[in-house]
CSV table of C-alpha atoms in Angstrom, one decimal:
chain,number,residue,atom,x,y,z
A,1,MET,CA,94.9,105.4,52.1
A,2,SER,CA,95.1,108.8,53.7
A,3,SER,CA,96.3,111.9,51.8
A,4,ILE,CA,100.0,112.3,50.9
A,5,GLY,CA,101.7,115.1,52.8
A,6,THR,CA,103.5,116.8,49.8
A,7,GLY,CA,105.9,119.2,51.4
A,8,TYR,CA,104.5,119.3,54.9
A,9,ASP,CA,105.7,115.9,55.8
A,10,LEU,CA,109.4,116.3,55.7
A,11,SER,CA,110.0,117.0,59.3
A,12,ALA,CA,108.2,116.6,62.6
A,13,SER,CA,108.6,120.3,63.3
A,14,THR,CA,106.1,121.2,60.5
A,15,PHE,CA,102.3,121.4,60.7
A,16,SER,CA,100.3,120.8,57.6
A,17,PRO,CA,97.6,123.4,56.6
A,18,ASP,CA,94.9,121.1,58.0
A,19,GLY,CA,96.7,120.8,61.4
A,20,ARG,CA,98.4,117.5,61.1
A,21,VAL,CA,101.9,116.5,61.9
A,22,PHE,CA,102.5,113.9,59.1
A,23,GLN,CA,105.8,112.5,60.5
A,24,VAL,CA,103.9,111.3,63.6
A,25,GLU,CA,101.2,109.8,61.5
A,26,TYR,CA,103.8,108.0,59.4
A,27,ALA,CA,105.3,106.7,62.6
A,28,MET,CA,101.9,105.3,63.5
A,29,LYS,CA,101.8,103.6,60.1
A,30,ALA,CA,105.1,101.9,61.0
A,31,VAL,CA,103.3,100.4,64.0
A,32,GLU,CA,100.4,99.2,61.8
A,33,ASN,CA,102.8,97.3,59.6
A,34,SER,CA,104.0,95.2,62.5
A,35,SER,CA,102.2,92.1,63.8
A,36,THR,CA,99.6,92.3,66.5
A,37,ALA,CA,100.0,92.7,70.2
A,38,ILE,CA,97.2,92.8,72.7
A,39,GLY,CA,96.9,93.4,76.4
A,40,ILE,CA,93.9,92.7,78.6
A,41,ARG,CA,93.2,93.6,82.2
A,42,CYS,CA,91.1,91.3,84.3
A,43,LYS,CA,90.0,91.4,87.9
A,44,ASP,CA,93.2,90.0,89.4
A,45,GLY,CA,95.9,90.7,86.8
A,46,VAL,CA,97.0,91.7,83.2
A,47,VAL,CA,97.7,89.3,80.3
A,48,PHE,CA,99.8,90.1,77.2
A,49,GLY,CA,99.7,88.2,73.9
A,50,VAL,CA,101.9,88.9,71.0
A,51,GLU,CA,101.7,87.4,67.5
A,52,LYS,CA,105.4,87.1,66.8
A,53,LEU,CA,105.9,86.4,63.0
A,54,VAL,CA,108.7,84.1,62.3
A,55,LEU,CA,110.4,85.3,59.2
A,56,SER,CA,113.0,82.5,58.9
A,57,LYS,CA,113.2,78.9,60.0
A,58,LEU,CA,116.8,79.6,61.0
A,59,TYR,CA,115.8,81.8,63.9
A,60,GLU,CA,116.3,80.3,67.4
A,61,GLN,CA,113.0,79.7,69.1
A,62,GLY,CA,112.2,82.5,71.5
A,63,SER,CA,114.5,85.0,69.9
A,64,ASN,CA,113.4,88.6,69.1
A,65,LYS,CA,111.2,88.8,72.1
A,66,ARG,CA,108.5,91.5,72.0
A,67,ILE,CA,107.5,91.4,75.6
A,68,PHE,CA,109.9,93.1,78.1
A,69,ASN,CA,110.2,93.4,81.8
A,70,VAL,CA,110.5,97.0,82.9
A,71,ASP,CA,110.5,96.4,86.6
A,72,ARG,CA,109.6,93.4,88.7
A,73,HIS,CA,105.9,94.3,88.7
A,74,VAL,CA,105.7,95.9,85.2
A,75,GLY,CA,105.6,94.3,81.8
A,76,MET,CA,105.7,95.9,78.3
A,77,ALA,CA,104.4,94.5,75.0
A,78,VAL,CA,105.5,96.3,71.8
A,79,ALA,CA,104.5,96.7,68.2
A,80,GLY,CA,106.4,98.6,65.5
A,81,LEU,CA,110.1,99.0,64.9
A,82,LEU,CA,111.7,96.6,67.4
A,83,ALA,CA,114.9,98.6,67.7
A,84,ASP,CA,113.0,101.7,68.7
A,85,ALA,CA,111.1,99.6,71.2
A,86,ARG,CA,114.2,98.2,72.8
A,87,SER,CA,115.7,101.6,73.3
A,88,LEU,CA,112.5,102.8,74.9
A,89,SER,CA,112.4,99.8,77.2
A,90,GLU,CA,115.7,101.0,78.5
A,91,VAL,CA,114.3,104.4,79.1
A,92,ALA,CA,111.3,102.9,80.9
A,93,ARG,CA,113.6,100.7,83.0
A,94,GLU,CA,115.7,103.7,84.1
A,95,GLU,CA,112.6,105.7,85.0
A,96,ALA,CA,111.3,102.8,87.2
A,97,SER,CA,114.7,102.3,88.8
A,98,ASN,CA,115.2,106.0,89.5
A,99,PHE,CA,111.8,106.2,91.0
A,100,ARG,CA,112.5,103.3,93.4
A,101,SER,CA,115.8,104.8,94.3
A,102,ASN,CA,114.3,108.2,95.1
A,103,TYR,CA,111.0,107.3,96.7
A,104,GLY,CA,111.6,103.8,98.1
A,105,HIS,CA,108.6,102.0,96.5
A,106,ASN,CA,107.3,100.5,93.2
A,107,ILE,CA,106.6,103.1,90.5
A,108,PRO,CA,102.8,103.6,89.9
A,109,LEU,CA,102.0,102.5,86.4
A,110,LYS,CA,100.1,105.7,85.5
A,111,TYR,CA,103.2,107.7,86.4
A,112,LEU,CA,105.6,105.5,84.5
A,113,SER,CA,103.5,105.5,81.3
A,114,GLU,CA,103.2,109.3,81.6
A,115,ARG,CA,107.0,109.7,81.9
A,116,VAL,CA,107.7,107.4,78.9
A,117,ALA,CA,105.0,109.2,76.9
A,118,MET,CA,106.6,112.5,77.7
A,119,TYR,CA,109.9,111.1,76.4
A,120,VAL,CA,108.3,109.8,73.2
A,121,HIS,CA,106.5,113.1,72.7
A,122,ALA,CA,109.8,115.0,72.9
A,123,TYR,CA,110.9,113.3,69.8
A,124,THR,CA,107.9,114.6,67.9
A,125,LEU,CA,108.9,118.3,68.3
A,126,TYR,CA,112.2,118.6,66.4
A,127,SER,CA,113.3,118.2,62.8
A,128,ALA,CA,116.7,116.9,64.0
A,129,VAL,CA,115.2,113.6,65.2
A,130,ARG,CA,112.5,111.3,64.0
A,131,PRO,CA,109.6,110.1,66.1
A,132,PHE,CA,109.7,106.6,67.6
A,133,GLY,CA,108.0,104.1,65.4
A,134,CYS,CA,106.5,101.9,68.0
A,135,SER,CA,103.6,101.7,70.4
A,136,PHE,CA,103.6,99.8,73.6
A,137,ILE,CA,101.3,98.4,76.2
A,138,PHE,CA,102.3,98.6,79.9
A,139,GLY,CA,100.8,96.3,82.5
A,140,SER,CA,101.3,95.9,86.2
A,141,TYR,CA,99.8,94.4,89.3
A,142,ASP,CA,100.0,95.8,92.8
A,143,GLN,CA,98.3,94.7,95.9
A,144,ASP,CA,96.8,98.1,96.7
A,145,ASP,CA,96.1,99.5,93.2
A,146,GLY,CA,95.2,96.2,91.6
A,147,PRO,CA,95.9,95.5,87.9
A,148,GLN,CA,96.7,98.5,85.6
A,149,LEU,CA,97.0,98.7,81.8
A,150,TYR,CA,98.3,101.7,79.8
A,151,MET,CA,99.2,102.2,76.2
A,152,VAL,CA,101.6,104.7,74.7
A,153,ASP,CA,101.6,105.6,71.0
A,154,PRO,CA,104.2,107.4,68.8
A,155,SER,CA,102.5,110.7,69.3
A,156,GLY,CA,103.3,110.6,73.0
A,157,ILE,CA,100.0,110.2,74.6
A,158,SER,CA,99.1,107.5,77.1
A,159,PHE,CA,95.7,106.2,78.1
A,160,GLY,CA,94.5,103.6,80.6
A,161,TYR,CA,92.6,100.6,79.3
A,162,TRP,CA,90.7,97.5,80.2
A,163,GLY,CA,91.8,96.0,76.9
A,164,CYS,CA,93.8,97.3,73.9
A,165,ALA,CA,95.4,96.1,70.7
A,166,ILE,CA,98.2,97.5,68.5
A,167,GLY,CA,99.6,96.3,65.2
A,168,LYS,CA,98.2,95.2,61.9
A,169,ALA,CA,95.1,93.4,63.1
A,170,LYS,CA,94.2,95.8,65.9
A,171,GLN,CA,90.7,96.5,64.6
A,172,ALA,CA,89.8,92.8,64.5
A,173,ALA,CA,91.5,92.2,67.8
A,174,LYS,CA,89.6,95.1,69.4
A,175,THR,CA,86.3,93.6,68.2
A,176,GLU,CA,87.2,90.3,69.8
A,177,ILE,CA,88.3,92.0,73.0
A,178,GLU,CA,85.1,93.9,73.3
A,179,LYS,CA,83.2,90.7,73.4
A,180,LEU,CA,84.9,89.6,76.6
A,181,GLN,CA,83.7,90.3,80.1
A,182,MET,CA,87.2,90.9,81.4
A,183,LYS,CA,86.2,92.6,84.6
A,184,ASP,CA,84.8,89.2,85.9
A,185,MET,CA,87.5,87.0,84.6
A,186,THR,CA,90.6,85.7,86.3
A,187,CYS,CA,94.1,85.5,84.8
A,188,ARG,CA,93.9,81.8,84.2
A,189,GLU,CA,90.7,82.1,82.2
A,190,LEU,CA,92.0,85.2,80.4
A,191,VAL,CA,95.2,83.5,79.2
A,192,LYS,CA,93.2,81.1,77.1
A,193,GLU,CA,91.0,83.9,75.6
A,194,VAL,CA,94.1,86.0,74.7
A,195,ALA,CA,95.7,83.0,72.9
A,196,LYS,CA,92.4,82.5,71.1
A,197,ILE,CA,92.2,86.1,70.0
A,198,ILE,CA,95.8,86.1,68.6
A,199,TYR,CA,95.0,82.9,66.7
A,200,ILE,CA,91.8,84.4,65.3
A,201,VAL,CA,93.4,87.6,64.0
A,202,HIS,CA,96.4,85.9,62.6
A,203,ASP,CA,96.3,85.9,58.8
A,204,GLU,CA,97.2,82.5,57.6
A,205,VAL,CA,97.5,83.6,54.0
A,206,LYS,CA,99.8,86.6,54.2
A,207,ASP,CA,101.9,85.6,57.1
A,208,LYS,CA,102.8,82.0,57.7
A,209,ALA,CA,104.6,80.8,60.8
A,210,PHE,CA,104.2,82.6,64.0
A,211,GLU,CA,105.1,82.1,67.6
A,212,LEU,CA,102.7,83.1,70.3
A,213,GLU,CA,104.3,85.1,73.1
A,214,LEU,CA,102.3,85.1,76.3
A,215,SER,CA,103.0,86.8,79.6
A,216,TRP,CA,101.1,87.8,82.7
A,217,VAL,CA,101.3,89.7,85.9
A,218,GLY,CA,98.8,89.4,88.7
A,219,GLU,CA,97.8,87.7,91.9
A,220,VAL,CA,98.6,84.3,90.2
A,221,THR,CA,102.3,85.4,89.9
A,222,ASN,CA,102.4,87.3,93.2
A,223,GLY,CA,102.8,90.6,91.5
A,224,LYS,CA,105.8,89.6,89.4
A,225,HIS,CA,105.6,90.0,85.6
A,226,GLU,CA,106.8,86.9,83.8
A,227,LEU,CA,106.3,84.8,80.7
A,228,VAL,CA,103.4,82.3,81.1
A,229,PRO,CA,104.8,78.9,82.1
A,230,LYS,CA,105.1,76.4,79.3
A,231,ASP,CA,102.4,74.0,80.3
A,232,ILE,CA,99.8,76.8,80.7
A,233,ARG,CA,100.9,78.3,77.3
A,234,VAL,CA,100.5,74.9,75.6
A,235,GLU,CA,97.1,74.5,77.2
A,236,ALA,CA,96.0,77.9,76.0
A,237,GLU,CA,97.3,77.3,72.5
A,238,LYS,CA,95.4,74.1,72.4
A,239,TYR,CA,92.2,75.8,73.5
A,240,ALA,CA,92.8,78.5,70.8
A,241,LYS,CA,93.3,76.0,68.0
A,242,ASP,CA,90.3,73.9,69.1
A,243,SER,CA,88.0,76.9,69.3
A,244,LEU,CA,89.0,77.9,65.8
A,245,GLU,CA,88.2,74.6,64.4
A,246,GLU,CA,84.7,74.6,66.0
A,247,GLU,CA,83.7,78.0,65.0
A,248,ASP,CA,83.4,79.2,61.5
A,249,ASP,CA,84.8,82.7,61.5
A,250,SER,CA,84.4,84.0,65.1
A,251,ASP,CA,81.0,85.6,64.6
A,252,GLU,CA,79.0,83.4,66.9
A,253,ASP,CA,81.0,83.3,70.1
A,254,ASN,CA,80.7,81.5,73.3
A,255,MET,CA,79.0,84.1,75.4
B,1,MET,CA,139.7,148.8,132.1
B,2,LEU,CA,141.0,146.6,129.3
B,3,GLU,CA,139.0,143.4,128.8
B,4,GLU,CA,139.7,140.4,126.7
B,5,SER,CA,137.3,140.7,123.7
B,6,SER,CA,135.3,137.7,124.4
B,7,GLU,CA,132.1,137.4,122.5
B,8,PRO,CA,129.1,135.8,124.1
B,9,GLY,CA,129.1,132.1,123.6
B,10,TRP,CA,126.0,132.0,121.5
B,11,LEU,CA,127.7,133.9,118.7
B,12,SER,CA,130.4,131.4,118.2
B,13,GLU,CA,128.9,128.1,119.2
B,14,GLU,CA,127.0,126.0,116.7
B,15,VAL,CA,123.3,126.1,117.3
B,16,LYS,CA,122.1,122.6,118.1
B,17,THR,CA,118.7,121.4,118.9
B,18,GLY,CA,120.1,119.3,121.8
B,19,THR,CA,116.8,117.5,122.0
B,20,THR,CA,114.4,114.8,122.9
B,21,ILE,CA,112.3,113.5,120.1
B,22,ILE,CA,110.0,110.5,119.9
B,23,ALA,CA,107.5,109.0,117.5
B,24,ILE,CA,105.3,106.0,118.0
B,25,GLU,CA,102.9,104.0,115.7
B,26,PHE,CA,99.4,103.0,116.7
B,27,ASP,CA,96.7,101.2,114.7
B,28,GLY,CA,95.5,103.9,112.4
B,29,GLY,CA,98.1,106.6,112.9
B,30,VAL,CA,101.2,107.9,114.7
B,31,VAL,CA,102.0,110.3,117.6
B,32,LEU,CA,105.2,112.5,117.4
B,33,GLY,CA,106.6,114.4,120.3
B,34,SER,CA,109.4,116.8,121.0
B,35,ASP,CA,110.8,119.3,123.5
B,36,SER,CA,111.4,122.9,122.6
B,37,ARG,CA,114.9,123.9,123.7
B,38,VAL,CA,117.5,125.2,121.2
B,39,SER,CA,120.9,125.7,122.6
B,40,ALA,CA,124.2,127.3,121.4
B,41,GLY,CA,126.7,125.9,123.8
B,42,GLU,CA,125.5,126.8,127.2
B,43,THR,CA,123.0,129.4,126.0
B,44,VAL,CA,119.4,128.7,125.4
B,45,VAL,CA,118.7,130.7,122.2
B,46,ASN,CA,115.0,129.6,121.8
B,47,ARG,CA,113.0,128.0,124.6
B,48,VAL,CA,109.8,127.5,122.6
B,49,MET,CA,110.9,126.0,119.2
B,50,ASN,CA,108.6,123.5,117.6
B,51,LYS,CA,110.8,120.7,116.4
B,52,LEU,CA,108.0,118.8,114.7
B,53,SER,CA,108.1,119.9,111.1
B,54,LEU,CA,105.5,119.3,108.4
B,55,LEU,CA,106.6,117.4,105.3
B,56,HIS,CA,103.1,116.9,103.9
B,57,ASP,CA,99.5,117.0,105.2
B,58,LYS,CA,99.8,113.7,107.0
B,59,ILE,CA,103.6,113.3,107.3
B,60,TYR,CA,105.7,115.1,109.8
B,61,CYS,CA,109.3,114.8,110.9
B,62,ALA,CA,111.0,115.4,114.2
B,63,LEU,CA,114.3,117.4,114.1
B,64,SER,CA,117.4,116.8,116.2
B,65,GLY,CA,121.1,117.6,115.9
B,66,SER,CA,122.2,120.8,114.2
B,67,ALA,CA,119.2,123.1,113.9
B,68,ALA,CA,120.2,124.5,110.5
B,69,ASP,CA,121.0,121.2,109.0
B,70,ALA,CA,117.7,119.6,110.2
B,71,GLN,CA,115.6,122.5,109.1
B,72,THR,CA,117.1,122.6,105.7
B,73,ILE,CA,116.6,118.9,105.1
B,74,ALA,CA,113.0,119.2,106.2
B,75,GLU,CA,112.4,122.2,103.8
B,76,MET,CA,114.0,120.4,100.9
B,77,VAL,CA,112.0,117.3,101.4
B,78,ASN,CA,108.8,119.3,101.9
B,79,TYR,CA,109.4,120.8,98.5
B,80,GLN,CA,110.2,117.5,96.8
B,81,LEU,CA,107.1,115.8,98.3
B,82,ASP,CA,104.9,118.7,97.1
B,83,VAL,CA,106.1,118.1,93.5
B,84,HIS,CA,106.0,114.4,93.8
B,85,SER,CA,102.4,114.3,95.2
B,86,ILE,CA,101.2,116.4,92.3
B,87,GLU,CA,103.0,114.3,89.7
B,88,VAL,CA,101.6,111.0,91.0
B,89,GLY,CA,98.2,112.5,91.7
B,90,GLU,CA,97.8,111.2,95.2
B,91,ASP,CA,99.0,111.7,98.7
B,92,PRO,CA,102.7,110.6,99.1
B,93,GLN,CA,103.5,107.5,101.0
B,94,VAL,CA,105.4,107.8,104.3
B,95,ARG,CA,108.0,105.5,102.9
B,96,SER,CA,108.6,108.0,100.1
B,97,ALA,CA,109.1,110.9,102.5
B,98,ALA,CA,111.5,108.8,104.6
B,99,THR,CA,113.5,107.7,101.5
B,100,LEU,CA,113.9,111.3,100.4
B,101,VAL,CA,115.2,112.3,103.9
B,102,LYS,CA,117.5,109.3,103.9
B,103,ASN,CA,118.9,110.0,100.5
B,104,ILE,CA,119.9,113.5,101.6
B,105,SER,CA,121.2,112.3,104.9
B,106,TYR,CA,123.3,109.6,103.3
B,107,LYS,CA,124.7,111.6,100.4
B,108,TYR,CA,125.9,114.5,102.6
B,109,LYS,CA,126.6,112.4,105.7
B,110,GLU,CA,130.1,113.9,106.2
B,111,GLU,CA,128.8,117.5,106.0
B,112,LEU,CA,125.6,117.2,107.9
B,113,SER,CA,124.9,116.4,111.5
B,114,ALA,CA,121.2,116.0,111.9
B,115,HIS,CA,118.8,113.2,112.6
B,116,LEU,CA,115.2,113.3,111.5
B,117,ILE,CA,112.6,110.8,112.5
B,118,VAL,CA,109.9,110.6,109.9
B,119,ALA,CA,106.3,109.6,110.8
B,120,GLY,CA,102.9,109.8,109.3
B,121,TRP,CA,99.8,108.1,107.9
B,122,ASP,CA,99.1,106.9,104.4
B,123,LYS,CA,96.3,104.7,103.1
B,124,ARG,CA,98.4,101.8,102.1
B,125,GLY,CA,100.5,101.2,105.3
B,126,GLY,CA,98.5,103.1,108.0
B,127,GLY,CA,100.6,104.7,110.7
B,128,GLN,CA,104.4,104.3,110.1
B,129,VAL,CA,107.5,105.5,111.9
B,130,TYR,CA,110.9,105.6,110.1
B,131,VAL,CA,114.4,106.2,111.5
B,132,THR,CA,116.9,107.9,109.2
B,133,LEU,CA,119.9,108.2,111.5
B,134,ASN,CA,123.2,108.7,109.5
B,135,GLY,CA,121.5,107.8,106.3
B,136,LEU,CA,120.0,104.4,107.2
B,137,LEU,CA,116.3,103.7,106.6
B,138,SER,CA,114.5,101.5,109.1
B,139,ARG,CA,110.8,101.2,110.0
B,140,GLN,CA,110.2,100.8,113.8
B,141,PRO,CA,107.1,100.6,116.0
B,142,PHE,CA,108.5,103.6,117.9
B,143,ALA,CA,111.7,105.6,117.9
B,144,VAL,CA,113.5,108.1,120.2
B,145,GLY,CA,116.2,110.5,119.2
B,146,GLY,CA,118.3,113.5,120.3
B,147,SER,CA,120.6,114.0,123.3
B,148,GLY,CA,117.7,113.4,125.8
B,149,SER,CA,116.9,110.0,124.4
B,150,SER,CA,119.8,108.4,126.1
B,151,TYR,CA,118.2,109.0,129.5
B,152,VAL,CA,114.9,107.4,128.6
B,153,TYR,CA,115.9,104.2,126.7
B,154,GLY,CA,115.2,102.2,129.8
B,155,PHE,CA,111.9,103.8,130.3
B,156,VAL,CA,110.6,103.3,126.8
B,157,ASP,CA,111.9,99.8,126.5
B,158,ALA,CA,110.1,98.8,129.8
B,159,GLU,CA,106.9,100.7,129.2
B,160,TYR,CA,106.2,100.1,125.6
B,161,ARG,CA,103.5,97.6,124.8
B,162,LYS,CA,102.2,96.5,121.4
B,163,ALA,CA,98.7,97.6,120.3
B,164,MET,CA,98.4,100.7,122.5
B,165,SER,CA,95.5,103.0,121.8
B,166,LYS,CA,95.9,106.5,120.5
B,167,GLU,CA,95.4,108.0,123.9
B,168,ASP,CA,97.8,105.5,125.5
B,169,CYS,CA,100.4,106.5,122.9
B,170,GLN,CA,99.9,110.2,123.6
B,171,GLN,CA,100.4,109.6,127.3
B,172,PHE,CA,103.5,107.5,126.6
B,173,VAL,CA,105.0,110.2,124.6
B,174,VAL,CA,104.3,112.9,127.2
B,175,ASN,CA,105.7,110.8,130.0
B,176,THR,CA,108.9,110.1,128.0
B,177,LEU,CA,109.4,113.7,127.1
B,178,SER,CA,108.8,114.9,130.7
B,179,LEU,CA,111.4,112.4,132.1
B,180,ALA,CA,114.0,113.3,129.4
B,181,MET,CA,113.5,117.0,129.8
B,182,SER,CA,114.0,116.8,133.5
B,183,ARG,CA,117.4,115.0,133.2
B,184,ASP,CA,118.9,116.3,130.0
B,185,GLY,CA,120.4,119.8,130.2
B,186,SER,CA,119.9,120.3,126.5
B,187,SER,CA,116.2,119.5,126.5
B,188,GLY,CA,113.5,121.5,128.1
B,189,GLY,CA,110.8,124.1,127.7
B,190,VAL,CA,107.4,122.9,126.6
B,191,ALA,CA,106.3,119.6,124.9
B,192,TYR,CA,104.9,119.6,121.4
B,193,LEU,CA,102.7,116.8,120.3
B,194,VAL,CA,101.4,115.9,116.8
B,195,THR,CA,98.8,113.1,116.3
B,196,ILE,CA,98.3,112.0,112.7
B,197,ASP,CA,95.6,109.7,111.5
B,198,GLU,CA,93.3,109.3,108.5
B,199,LYS,CA,91.5,112.5,109.2
B,200,GLY,CA,94.6,114.7,109.4
B,201,ALA,CA,97.2,116.0,111.8
B,202,GLU,CA,96.4,117.5,115.2
B,203,GLU,CA,99.0,119.7,116.9
B,204,LYS,CA,99.1,120.2,120.6
B,205,CYS,CA,101.4,122.1,123.0
B,206,ILE,CA,101.8,121.1,126.7
B,207,LEU,CA,103.3,123.8,128.9
B,208,GLY,CA,106.1,123.1,131.3
B,209,ASN,CA,103.9,123.2,134.4
B,210,GLU,CA,101.3,120.9,132.9
B,211,LEU,CA,103.7,118.1,132.2
B,212,PRO,CA,103.4,115.0,134.4
B,213,THR,CA,105.7,114.9,137.3
B,214,PHE,CA,107.7,111.9,138.6
B,215,TYR,CA,109.8,111.3,141.7
B,216,ASP,CA,111.9,114.2,142.6
B,217,GLN,CA,109.9,116.8,140.7
């Protein structure tokens, strides 16, 4: 557990003596409390996987989605406070829409993630508002630029990745992701691996039921971001469950 | 002797670039051409104006209609493209430049009277020509505009062939301008040419006596 702020952590407009803004760090803790989301970029697309914990049997299946469409060619997977994430998805949608209206073409993902990061960062400067308590992963596919993957965190920075994970099991997920040779894989192969990773990092003891949300964008979808079709998702989940039964605890992997 | 105080026409008439402008795509770039006459009523106020205006390194536009309106639109878009290209970190697309011009032309369509043809090269789409008349946006293999264009529609429609080379396109543009300038009272002077490809933009000026001549010239 990191040090307690004691007095320097009451507002985002205060630095601590050792140069930290505690409110932003607390916001990142909120992300770490949420269940895991991962995004991986392969040679012809991007795949998202989210471990969506089901807190009650009364929930309708497929409700409380954590993967959003920002534009036709851009998808966004989130972890953290879902309400914050929803409002930011509206911000991202507006940015993408205004860009298309002004410049006549799809928004480049790097630019979109920088604009959203700038917005998130603005909320870390003042004591009148609190920082956003969510991280998100943006993914897109474009014929000329290829697949792109960017992550934005509550401090307001954005980085480009080949694979990234956010949420409670992000360390374990990162380890699994690093084992993959994603640059040589296609989306169809990757979907199965993403499902497998989510199943691996899911904690059966602490959290019980979960729904796997899978989405992709790439050559296989003609550049459109959409949820993975049911039959492919079922196949991926089967692959994930079978792999878990074979292996002991994911140390020896199939490389 | 008492005289009616009549000011010279060029003080009261709106300054128009009664013009001929043309742009054409070829595989790997575009050629833009224009005449150089600026008239205010019956007076020629500038006989050597370059109506091909730079929007970005490899995107130019051809001005026609009201000189002030057209120049202002071109300056505004030049500024917006500079900012945009720095923000996205790469050269802007021709489509972006054309959309910016179109947005201004459409929003202020009642107040403005200018038509800009936007043409250039970008790495995604190669050479592209866009027409933005009255606030529409349309990509075409070639486009003509200005008062002189009416006289040469027949010529361009008959002479245009697909897949012309860069040199053929340049000759096509020069021939069209020469014919229009000789028939349209509001077009004349010299011919300006800009050829844009992957390597950059090359400007050229062809003096009146060097233009090709046709029947009756």
